[in-house]
PDB file of C-alpha atoms in Angstrom:
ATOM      1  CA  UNK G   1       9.242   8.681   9.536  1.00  0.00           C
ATOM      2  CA  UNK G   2       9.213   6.369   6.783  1.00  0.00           C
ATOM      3  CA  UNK G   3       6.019   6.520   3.800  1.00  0.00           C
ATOM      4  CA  UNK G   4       5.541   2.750   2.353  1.00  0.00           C
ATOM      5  CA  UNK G   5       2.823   2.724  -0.564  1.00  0.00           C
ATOM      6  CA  UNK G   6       1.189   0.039  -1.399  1.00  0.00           C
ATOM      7  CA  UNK G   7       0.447   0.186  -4.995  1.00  0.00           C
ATOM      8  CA  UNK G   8      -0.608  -1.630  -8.568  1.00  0.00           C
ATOM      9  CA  UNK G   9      -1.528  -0.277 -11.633  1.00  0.00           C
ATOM     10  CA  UNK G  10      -3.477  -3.410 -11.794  1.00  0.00           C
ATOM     11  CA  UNK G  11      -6.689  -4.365  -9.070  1.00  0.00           C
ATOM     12  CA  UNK G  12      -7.039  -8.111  -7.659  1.00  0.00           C
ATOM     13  CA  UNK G  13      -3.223  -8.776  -7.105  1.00  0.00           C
ATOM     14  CA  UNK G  14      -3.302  -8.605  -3.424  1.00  0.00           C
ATOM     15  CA  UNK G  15      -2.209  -4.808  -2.609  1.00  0.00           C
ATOM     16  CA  UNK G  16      -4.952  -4.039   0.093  1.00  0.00           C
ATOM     17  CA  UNK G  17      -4.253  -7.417   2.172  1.00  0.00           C
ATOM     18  CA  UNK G  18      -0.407  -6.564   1.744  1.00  0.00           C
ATOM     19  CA  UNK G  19      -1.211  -2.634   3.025  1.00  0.00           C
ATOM     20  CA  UNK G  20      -3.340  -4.039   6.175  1.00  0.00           C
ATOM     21  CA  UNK G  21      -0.709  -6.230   6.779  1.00  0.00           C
ATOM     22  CA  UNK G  22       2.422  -4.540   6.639  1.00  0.00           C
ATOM     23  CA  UNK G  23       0.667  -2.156   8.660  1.00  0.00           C
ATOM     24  CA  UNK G  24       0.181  -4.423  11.814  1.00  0.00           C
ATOM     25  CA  UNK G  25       3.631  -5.659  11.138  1.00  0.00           C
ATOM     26  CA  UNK G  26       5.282  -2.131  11.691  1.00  0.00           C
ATOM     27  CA  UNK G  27       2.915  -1.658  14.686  1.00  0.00           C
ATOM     28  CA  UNK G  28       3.430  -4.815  16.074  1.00  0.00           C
ATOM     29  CA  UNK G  29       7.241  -4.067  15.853  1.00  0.00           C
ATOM     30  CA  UNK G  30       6.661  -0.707  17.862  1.00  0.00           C
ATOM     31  CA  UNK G  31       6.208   1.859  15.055  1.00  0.00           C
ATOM     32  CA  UNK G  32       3.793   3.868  15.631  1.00  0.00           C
ATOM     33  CA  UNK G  33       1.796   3.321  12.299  1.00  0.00           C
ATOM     34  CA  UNK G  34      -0.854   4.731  10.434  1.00  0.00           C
ATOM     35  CA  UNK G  35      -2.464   3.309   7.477  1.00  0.00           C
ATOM     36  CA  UNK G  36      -4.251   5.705   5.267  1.00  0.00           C
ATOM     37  CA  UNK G  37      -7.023   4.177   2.813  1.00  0.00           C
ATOM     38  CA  UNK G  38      -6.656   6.542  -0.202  1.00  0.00           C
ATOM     39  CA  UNK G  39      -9.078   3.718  -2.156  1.00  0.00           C
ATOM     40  CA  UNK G  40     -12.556   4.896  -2.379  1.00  0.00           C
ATOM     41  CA  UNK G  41     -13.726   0.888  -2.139  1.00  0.00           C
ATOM     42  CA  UNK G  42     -12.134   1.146   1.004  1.00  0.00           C
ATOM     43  CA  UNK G  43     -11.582  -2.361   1.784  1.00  0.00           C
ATOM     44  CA  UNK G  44      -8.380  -1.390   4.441  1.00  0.00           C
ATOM     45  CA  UNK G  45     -11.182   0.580   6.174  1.00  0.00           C
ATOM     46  CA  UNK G  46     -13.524  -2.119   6.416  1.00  0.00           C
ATOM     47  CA  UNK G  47     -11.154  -5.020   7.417  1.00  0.00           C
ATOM     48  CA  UNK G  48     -10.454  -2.725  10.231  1.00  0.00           C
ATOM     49  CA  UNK G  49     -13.831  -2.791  11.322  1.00  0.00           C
ATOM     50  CA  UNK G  50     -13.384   1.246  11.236  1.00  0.00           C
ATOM     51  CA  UNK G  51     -16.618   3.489   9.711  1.00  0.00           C
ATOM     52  CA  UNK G  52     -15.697   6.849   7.804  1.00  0.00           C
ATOM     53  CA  UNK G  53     -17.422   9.769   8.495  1.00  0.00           C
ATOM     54  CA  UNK G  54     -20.623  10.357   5.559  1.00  0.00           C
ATOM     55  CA  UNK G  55     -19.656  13.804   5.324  1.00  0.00           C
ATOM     56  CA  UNK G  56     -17.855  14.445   1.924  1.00  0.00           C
ATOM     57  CA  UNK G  57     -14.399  15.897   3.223  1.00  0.00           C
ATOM     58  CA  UNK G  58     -12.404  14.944  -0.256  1.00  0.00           C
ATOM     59  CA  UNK G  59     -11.836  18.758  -1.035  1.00  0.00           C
ATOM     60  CA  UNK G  60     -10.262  19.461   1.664  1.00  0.00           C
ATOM     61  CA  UNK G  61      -8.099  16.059   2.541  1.00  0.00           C
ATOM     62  CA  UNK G  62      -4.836  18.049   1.034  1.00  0.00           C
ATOM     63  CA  UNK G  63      -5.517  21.344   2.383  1.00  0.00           C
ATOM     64  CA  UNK G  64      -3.902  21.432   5.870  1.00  0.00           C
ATOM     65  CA  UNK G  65      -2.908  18.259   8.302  1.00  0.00           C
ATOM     66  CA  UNK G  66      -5.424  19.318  10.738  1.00  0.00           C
ATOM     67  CA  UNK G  67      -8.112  18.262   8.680  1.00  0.00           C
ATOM     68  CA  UNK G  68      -6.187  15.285   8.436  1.00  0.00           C
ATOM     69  CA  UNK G  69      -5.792  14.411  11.756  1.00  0.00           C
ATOM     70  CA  UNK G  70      -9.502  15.175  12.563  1.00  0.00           C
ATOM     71  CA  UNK G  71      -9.959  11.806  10.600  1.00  0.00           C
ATOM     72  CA  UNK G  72      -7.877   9.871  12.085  1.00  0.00           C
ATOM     73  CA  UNK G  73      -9.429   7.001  13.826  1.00  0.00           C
ATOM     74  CA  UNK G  74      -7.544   4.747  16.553  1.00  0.00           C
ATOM     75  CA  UNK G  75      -8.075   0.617  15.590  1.00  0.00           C
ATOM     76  CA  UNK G  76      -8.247  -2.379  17.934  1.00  0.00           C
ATOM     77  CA  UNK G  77      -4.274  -2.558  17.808  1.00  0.00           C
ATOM     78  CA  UNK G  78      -1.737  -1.056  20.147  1.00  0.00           C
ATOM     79  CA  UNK G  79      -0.008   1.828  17.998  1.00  0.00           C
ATOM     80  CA  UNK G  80      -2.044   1.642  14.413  1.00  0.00           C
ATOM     81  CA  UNK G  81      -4.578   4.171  13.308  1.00  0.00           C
ATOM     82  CA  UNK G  82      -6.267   4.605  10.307  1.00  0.00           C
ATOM     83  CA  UNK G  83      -7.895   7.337   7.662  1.00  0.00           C
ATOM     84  CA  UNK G  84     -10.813   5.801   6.883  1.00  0.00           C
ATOM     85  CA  UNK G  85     -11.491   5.760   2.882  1.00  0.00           C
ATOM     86  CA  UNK G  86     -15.089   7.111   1.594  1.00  0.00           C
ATOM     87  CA  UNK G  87     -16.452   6.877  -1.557  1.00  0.00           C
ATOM     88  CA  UNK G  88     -15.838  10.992  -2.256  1.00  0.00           C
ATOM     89  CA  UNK G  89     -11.893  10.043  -2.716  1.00  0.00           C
ATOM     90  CA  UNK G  90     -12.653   9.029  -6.274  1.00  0.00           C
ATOM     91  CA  UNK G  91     -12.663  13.093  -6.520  1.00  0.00           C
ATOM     92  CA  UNK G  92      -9.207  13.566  -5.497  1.00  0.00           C
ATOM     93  CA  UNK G  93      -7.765  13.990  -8.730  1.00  0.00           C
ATOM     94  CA  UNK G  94     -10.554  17.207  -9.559  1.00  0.00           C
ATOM     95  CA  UNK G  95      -9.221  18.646  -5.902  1.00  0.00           C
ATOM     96  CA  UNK G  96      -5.893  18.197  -6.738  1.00  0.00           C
ATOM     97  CA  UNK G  97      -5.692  19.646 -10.507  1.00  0.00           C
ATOM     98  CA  UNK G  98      -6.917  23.345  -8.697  1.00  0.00           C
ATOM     99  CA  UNK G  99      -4.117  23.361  -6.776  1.00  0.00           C
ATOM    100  CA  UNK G 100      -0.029  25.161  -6.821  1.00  0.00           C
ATOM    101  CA  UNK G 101       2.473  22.090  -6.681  1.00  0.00           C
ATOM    102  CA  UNK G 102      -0.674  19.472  -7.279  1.00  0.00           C
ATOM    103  CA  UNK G 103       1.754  16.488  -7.727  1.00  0.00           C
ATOM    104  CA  UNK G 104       3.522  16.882  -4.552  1.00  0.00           C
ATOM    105  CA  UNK G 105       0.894  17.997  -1.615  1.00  0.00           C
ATOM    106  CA  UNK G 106       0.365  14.633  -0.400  1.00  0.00           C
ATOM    107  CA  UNK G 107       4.703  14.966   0.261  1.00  0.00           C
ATOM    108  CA  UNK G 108       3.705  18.064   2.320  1.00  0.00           C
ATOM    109  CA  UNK G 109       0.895  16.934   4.049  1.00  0.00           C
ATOM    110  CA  UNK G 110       2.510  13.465   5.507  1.00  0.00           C
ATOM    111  CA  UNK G 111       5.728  15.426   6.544  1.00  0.00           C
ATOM    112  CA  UNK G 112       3.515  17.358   8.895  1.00  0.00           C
ATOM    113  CA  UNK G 113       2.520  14.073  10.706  1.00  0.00           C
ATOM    114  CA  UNK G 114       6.294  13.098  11.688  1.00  0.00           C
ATOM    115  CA  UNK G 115       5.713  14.016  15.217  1.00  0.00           C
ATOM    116  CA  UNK G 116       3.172  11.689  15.233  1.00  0.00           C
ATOM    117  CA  UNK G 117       3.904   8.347  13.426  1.00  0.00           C
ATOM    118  CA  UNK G 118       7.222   6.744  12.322  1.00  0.00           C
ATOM    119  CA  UNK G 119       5.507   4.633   9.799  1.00  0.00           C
ATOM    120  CA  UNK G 120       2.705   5.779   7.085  1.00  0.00           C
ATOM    121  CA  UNK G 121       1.229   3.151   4.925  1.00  0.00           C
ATOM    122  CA  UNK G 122      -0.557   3.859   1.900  1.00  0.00           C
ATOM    123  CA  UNK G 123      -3.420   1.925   0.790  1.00  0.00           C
ATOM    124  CA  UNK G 124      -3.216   3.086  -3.005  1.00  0.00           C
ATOM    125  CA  UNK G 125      -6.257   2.473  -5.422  1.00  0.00           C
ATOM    126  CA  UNK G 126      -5.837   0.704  -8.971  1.00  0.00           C
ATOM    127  CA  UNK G 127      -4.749   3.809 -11.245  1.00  0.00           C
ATOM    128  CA  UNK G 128      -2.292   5.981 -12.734  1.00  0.00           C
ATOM    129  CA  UNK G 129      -3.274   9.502 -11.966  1.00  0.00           C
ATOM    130  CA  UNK G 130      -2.534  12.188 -10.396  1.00  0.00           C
ATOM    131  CA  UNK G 131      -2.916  11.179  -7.040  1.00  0.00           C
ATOM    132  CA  UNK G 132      -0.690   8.599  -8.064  1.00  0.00           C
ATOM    133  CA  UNK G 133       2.057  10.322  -8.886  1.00  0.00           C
ATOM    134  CA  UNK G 134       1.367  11.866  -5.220  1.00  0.00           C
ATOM    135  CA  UNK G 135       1.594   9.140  -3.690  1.00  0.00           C
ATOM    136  CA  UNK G 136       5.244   8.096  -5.734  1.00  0.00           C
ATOM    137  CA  UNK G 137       6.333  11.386  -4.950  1.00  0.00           C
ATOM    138  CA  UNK G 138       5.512  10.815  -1.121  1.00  0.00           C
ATOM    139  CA  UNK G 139       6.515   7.732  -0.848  1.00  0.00           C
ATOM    140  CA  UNK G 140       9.885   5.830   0.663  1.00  0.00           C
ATOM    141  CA  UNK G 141       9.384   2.715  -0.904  1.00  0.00           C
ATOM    142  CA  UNK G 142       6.210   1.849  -3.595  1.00  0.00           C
ATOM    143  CA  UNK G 143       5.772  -2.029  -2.804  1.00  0.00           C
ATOM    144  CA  UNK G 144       4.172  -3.575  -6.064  1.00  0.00           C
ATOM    145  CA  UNK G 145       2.512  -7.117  -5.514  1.00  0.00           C
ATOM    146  CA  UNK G 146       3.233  -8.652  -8.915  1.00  0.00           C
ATOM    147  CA  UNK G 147       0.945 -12.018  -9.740  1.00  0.00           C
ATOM    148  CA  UNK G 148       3.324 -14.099 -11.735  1.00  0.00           C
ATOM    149  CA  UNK G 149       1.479 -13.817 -15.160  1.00  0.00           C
ATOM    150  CA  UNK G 150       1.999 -11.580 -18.245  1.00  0.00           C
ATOM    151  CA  UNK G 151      -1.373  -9.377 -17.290  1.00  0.00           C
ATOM    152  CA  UNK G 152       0.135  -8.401 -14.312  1.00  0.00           C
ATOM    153  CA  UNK G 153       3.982  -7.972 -15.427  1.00  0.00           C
ATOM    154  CA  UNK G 154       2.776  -5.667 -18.026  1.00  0.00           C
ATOM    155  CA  UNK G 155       1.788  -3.096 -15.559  1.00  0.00           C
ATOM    156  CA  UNK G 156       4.797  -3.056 -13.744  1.00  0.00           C
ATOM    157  CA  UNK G 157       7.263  -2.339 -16.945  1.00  0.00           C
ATOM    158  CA  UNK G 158       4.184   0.574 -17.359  1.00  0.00           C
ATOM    159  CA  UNK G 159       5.132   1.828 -13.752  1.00  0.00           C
ATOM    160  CA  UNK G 160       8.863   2.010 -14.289  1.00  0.00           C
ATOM    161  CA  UNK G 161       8.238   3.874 -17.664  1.00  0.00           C
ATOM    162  CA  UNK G 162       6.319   5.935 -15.762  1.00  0.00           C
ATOM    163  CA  UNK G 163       8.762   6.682 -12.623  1.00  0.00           C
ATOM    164  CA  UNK G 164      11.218   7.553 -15.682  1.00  0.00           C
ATOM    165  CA  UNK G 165       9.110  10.146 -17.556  1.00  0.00           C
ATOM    166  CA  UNK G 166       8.485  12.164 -14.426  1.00  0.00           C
ATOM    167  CA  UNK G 167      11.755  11.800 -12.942  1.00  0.00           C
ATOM    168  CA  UNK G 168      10.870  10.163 -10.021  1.00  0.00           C
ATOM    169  CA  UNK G 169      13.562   7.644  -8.868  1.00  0.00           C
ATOM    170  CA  UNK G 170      12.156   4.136  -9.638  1.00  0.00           C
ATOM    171  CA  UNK G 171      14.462   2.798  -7.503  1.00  0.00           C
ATOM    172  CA  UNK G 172      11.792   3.224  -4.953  1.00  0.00           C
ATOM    173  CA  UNK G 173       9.493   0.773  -6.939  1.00  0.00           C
ATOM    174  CA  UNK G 174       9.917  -2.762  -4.970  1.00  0.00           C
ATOM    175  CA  UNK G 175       8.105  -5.230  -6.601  1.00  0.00           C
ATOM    176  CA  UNK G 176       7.624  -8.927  -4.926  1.00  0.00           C
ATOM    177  CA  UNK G 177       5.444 -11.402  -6.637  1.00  0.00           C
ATOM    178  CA  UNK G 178       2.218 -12.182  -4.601  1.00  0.00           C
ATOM    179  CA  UNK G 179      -0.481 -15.249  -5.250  1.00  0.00           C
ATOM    180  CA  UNK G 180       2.224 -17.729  -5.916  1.00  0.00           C
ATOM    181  CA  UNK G 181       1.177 -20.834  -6.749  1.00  0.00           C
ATOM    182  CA  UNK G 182       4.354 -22.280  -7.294  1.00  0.00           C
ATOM    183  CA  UNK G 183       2.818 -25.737  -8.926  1.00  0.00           C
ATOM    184  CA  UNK G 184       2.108 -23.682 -11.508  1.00  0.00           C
ATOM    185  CA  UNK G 185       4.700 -23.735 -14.625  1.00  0.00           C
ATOM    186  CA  UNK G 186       3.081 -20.300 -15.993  1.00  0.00           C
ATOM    187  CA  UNK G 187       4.170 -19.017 -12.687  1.00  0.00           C
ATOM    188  CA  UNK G 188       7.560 -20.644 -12.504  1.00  0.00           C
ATOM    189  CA  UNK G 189       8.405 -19.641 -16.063  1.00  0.00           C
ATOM    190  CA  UNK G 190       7.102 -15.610 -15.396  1.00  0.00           C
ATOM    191  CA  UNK G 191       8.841 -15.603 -12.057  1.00  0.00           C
ATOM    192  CA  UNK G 192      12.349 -16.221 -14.100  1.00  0.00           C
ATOM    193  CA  UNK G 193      11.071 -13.911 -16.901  1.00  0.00           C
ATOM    194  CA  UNK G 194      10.610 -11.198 -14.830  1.00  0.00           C
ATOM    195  CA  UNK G 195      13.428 -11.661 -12.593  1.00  0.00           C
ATOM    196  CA  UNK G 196      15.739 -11.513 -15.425  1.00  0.00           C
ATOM    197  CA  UNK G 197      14.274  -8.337 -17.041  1.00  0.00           C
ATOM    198  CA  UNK G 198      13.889  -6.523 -13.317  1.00  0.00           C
ATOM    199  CA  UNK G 199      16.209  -7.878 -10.959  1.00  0.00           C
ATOM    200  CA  UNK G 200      15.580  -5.780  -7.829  1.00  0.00           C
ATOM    201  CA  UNK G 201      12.322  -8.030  -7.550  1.00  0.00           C
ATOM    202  CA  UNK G 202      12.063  -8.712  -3.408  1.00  0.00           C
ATOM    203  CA  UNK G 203      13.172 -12.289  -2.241  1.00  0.00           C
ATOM    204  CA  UNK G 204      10.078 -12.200  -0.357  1.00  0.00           C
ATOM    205  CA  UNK G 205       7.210 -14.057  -1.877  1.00  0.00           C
ATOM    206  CA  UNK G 206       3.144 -14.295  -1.163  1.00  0.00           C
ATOM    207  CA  UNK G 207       1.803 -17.773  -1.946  1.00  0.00           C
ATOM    208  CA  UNK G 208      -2.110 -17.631  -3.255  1.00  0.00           C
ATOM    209  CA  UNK G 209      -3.682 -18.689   0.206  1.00  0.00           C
ATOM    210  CA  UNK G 210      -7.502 -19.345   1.196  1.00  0.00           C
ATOM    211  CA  UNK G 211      -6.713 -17.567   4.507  1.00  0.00           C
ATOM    212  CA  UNK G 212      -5.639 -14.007   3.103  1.00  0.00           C
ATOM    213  CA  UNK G 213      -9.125 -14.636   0.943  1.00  0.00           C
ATOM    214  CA  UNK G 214     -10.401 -14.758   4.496  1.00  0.00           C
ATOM    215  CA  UNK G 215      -9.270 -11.199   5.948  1.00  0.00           C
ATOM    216  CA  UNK G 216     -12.186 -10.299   4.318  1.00  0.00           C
ATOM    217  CA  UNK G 217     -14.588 -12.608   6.480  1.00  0.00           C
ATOM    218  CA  UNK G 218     -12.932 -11.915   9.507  1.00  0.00           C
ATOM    219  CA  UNK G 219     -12.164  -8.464   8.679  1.00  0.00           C
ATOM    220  CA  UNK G 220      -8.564  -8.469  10.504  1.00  0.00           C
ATOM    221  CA  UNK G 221      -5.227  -9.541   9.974  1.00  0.00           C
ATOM    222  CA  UNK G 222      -3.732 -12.321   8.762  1.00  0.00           C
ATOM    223  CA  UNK G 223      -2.117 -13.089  12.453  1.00  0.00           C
ATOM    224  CA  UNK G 224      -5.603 -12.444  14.033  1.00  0.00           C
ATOM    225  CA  UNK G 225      -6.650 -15.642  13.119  1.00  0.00           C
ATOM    226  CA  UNK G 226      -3.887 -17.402  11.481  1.00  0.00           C
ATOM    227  CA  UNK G 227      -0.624 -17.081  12.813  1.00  0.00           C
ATOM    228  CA  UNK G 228       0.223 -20.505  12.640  1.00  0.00           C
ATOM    229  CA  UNK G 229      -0.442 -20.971   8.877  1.00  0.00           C
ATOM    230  CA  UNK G 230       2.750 -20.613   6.419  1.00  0.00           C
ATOM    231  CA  UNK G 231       1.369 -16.997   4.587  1.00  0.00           C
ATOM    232  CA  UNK G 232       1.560 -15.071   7.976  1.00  0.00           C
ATOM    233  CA  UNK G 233       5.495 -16.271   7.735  1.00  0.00           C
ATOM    234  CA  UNK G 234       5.743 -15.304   4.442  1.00  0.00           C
ATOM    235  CA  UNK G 235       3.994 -11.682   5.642  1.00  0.00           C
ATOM    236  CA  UNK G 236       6.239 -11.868   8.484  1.00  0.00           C
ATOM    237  CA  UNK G 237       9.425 -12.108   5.939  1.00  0.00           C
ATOM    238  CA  UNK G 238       8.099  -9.386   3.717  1.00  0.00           C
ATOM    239  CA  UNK G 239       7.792  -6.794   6.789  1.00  0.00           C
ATOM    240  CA  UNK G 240      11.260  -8.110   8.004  1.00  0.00           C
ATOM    241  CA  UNK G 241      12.616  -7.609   4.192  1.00  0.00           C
ATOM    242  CA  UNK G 242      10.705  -4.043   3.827  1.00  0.00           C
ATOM    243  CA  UNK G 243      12.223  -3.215   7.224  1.00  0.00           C
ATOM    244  CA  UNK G 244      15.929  -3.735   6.034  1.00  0.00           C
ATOM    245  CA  UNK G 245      15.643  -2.071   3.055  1.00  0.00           C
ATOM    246  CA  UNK G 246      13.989   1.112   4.765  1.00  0.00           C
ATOM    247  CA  UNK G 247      16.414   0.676   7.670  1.00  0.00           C
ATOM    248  CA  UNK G 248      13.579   1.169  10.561  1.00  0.00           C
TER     249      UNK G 248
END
């Protein structure tokens, strides 16, 4: 079972659409896949047309993975399910800080689910905290959408300093830069920039598209509804690239 995060220091860089779409990608592949919305907007849960429960359950998500499971909800799509976000996750960090090992139960809970799933993906909110450092410590592979632009390269060099102050490998940080508009010279100039300071950036790339804006509207997947447009390639490359790298 691999864990895939998909995570940004920074909001409004594309990290939800990436989650819900790696996520079909792995299922569509035959992984059995579930996609957990740890944001409390829960915008994974709602383009997945899936309603979470209005009882507050947030103090006991990390308690056993049979509470877990009991909020797991199937989705329209052959092998994905989902943990539906609520808005009571913004209290994680207060459950957490009462508990032995708090940075790593999120590790033990998923590794109780690999009967179940080969593929976990992570729908991480916008923060540096300690359900953050969770979620790095659970994680296979932190993918970092990275909006070609000094506000959003800042945050990344924050997240490797970060990796390296808690001794968590960064080499599990893959960035790829996402809302490309490659007409752009700011973009063309921070693309080199950061390539040259961070190599490992993925060759993969997300162009800034009307039609990932759209997810939203149709609440589904990019290949619901546009499989014949260019970003559901570009998708389709990052899965294919995430999928080497993670050999699955």
């Amino acid at each position: 079972m691999k864990v895939i995060a998909c995570y940004s220091f920074k909001g409004g860089v594309g990290k939800t659409s990436t989650a819900i779409n790696m996520a079909w990608f792995a299922a569509d592949s035959g992984q059995r896949t579930l996609l957990i919305d740890l944001d409390p907007q829960g915008a994974s849960t709602y383009c997945f047309r899936i309603k979470s429960k209005k009882q507050d359950w947030s103090d006991q998500f990390f308690s056993n993975h049979k509470t877990l499971v009991k909020h797991i909800k199937g989705s329209d799509f052959d092998n994905l399910d989902l943990v539906p976000a609520q808005l009571s996750f913004r209290q994680f960090d207060i459950a957490l800080s009462d508990m032995k090992k708090a940075d790593k139960r999120l590790r033990r809970l998923l590794r109780s689910l690999r009967p179940y799933y080969d593929c976990i993906i992570l729908d991480c909110p916008p923060s540096i905290s300690l359900l953050s450092e969770n979620v790095f410590n659970a994680a296979d592979m932190v993918l970092v959408p990275v909006i070609p632009n000094a506000l959003s390269e800042r945050p990344l060099y924050q997240l490797y300093d970060f990796f390296d102050s808690k001794d968590i490998p960064v080499k599990r940080i893959m960035p790829f830069f996402s809302m490309v508009q490659a007409q752009k010279r700011v973009h063309i100039d921070a693309m080199q920039r950061i390539k040259a300071n961070r190599p490992k950036m993925l060759k993969s790339r997300i162009p800034f598209s009307s039609d990932v804006e759209k997810m939203s509207e149709y609440r589904a997947p990019i290949a619901e509804f546009a499989a014949s447009k260019p970003v559901f390639s570009h998708y389709n490359n990052l899965w294919s690239e995430v999928r080497q790298k993670l050999k699955v």
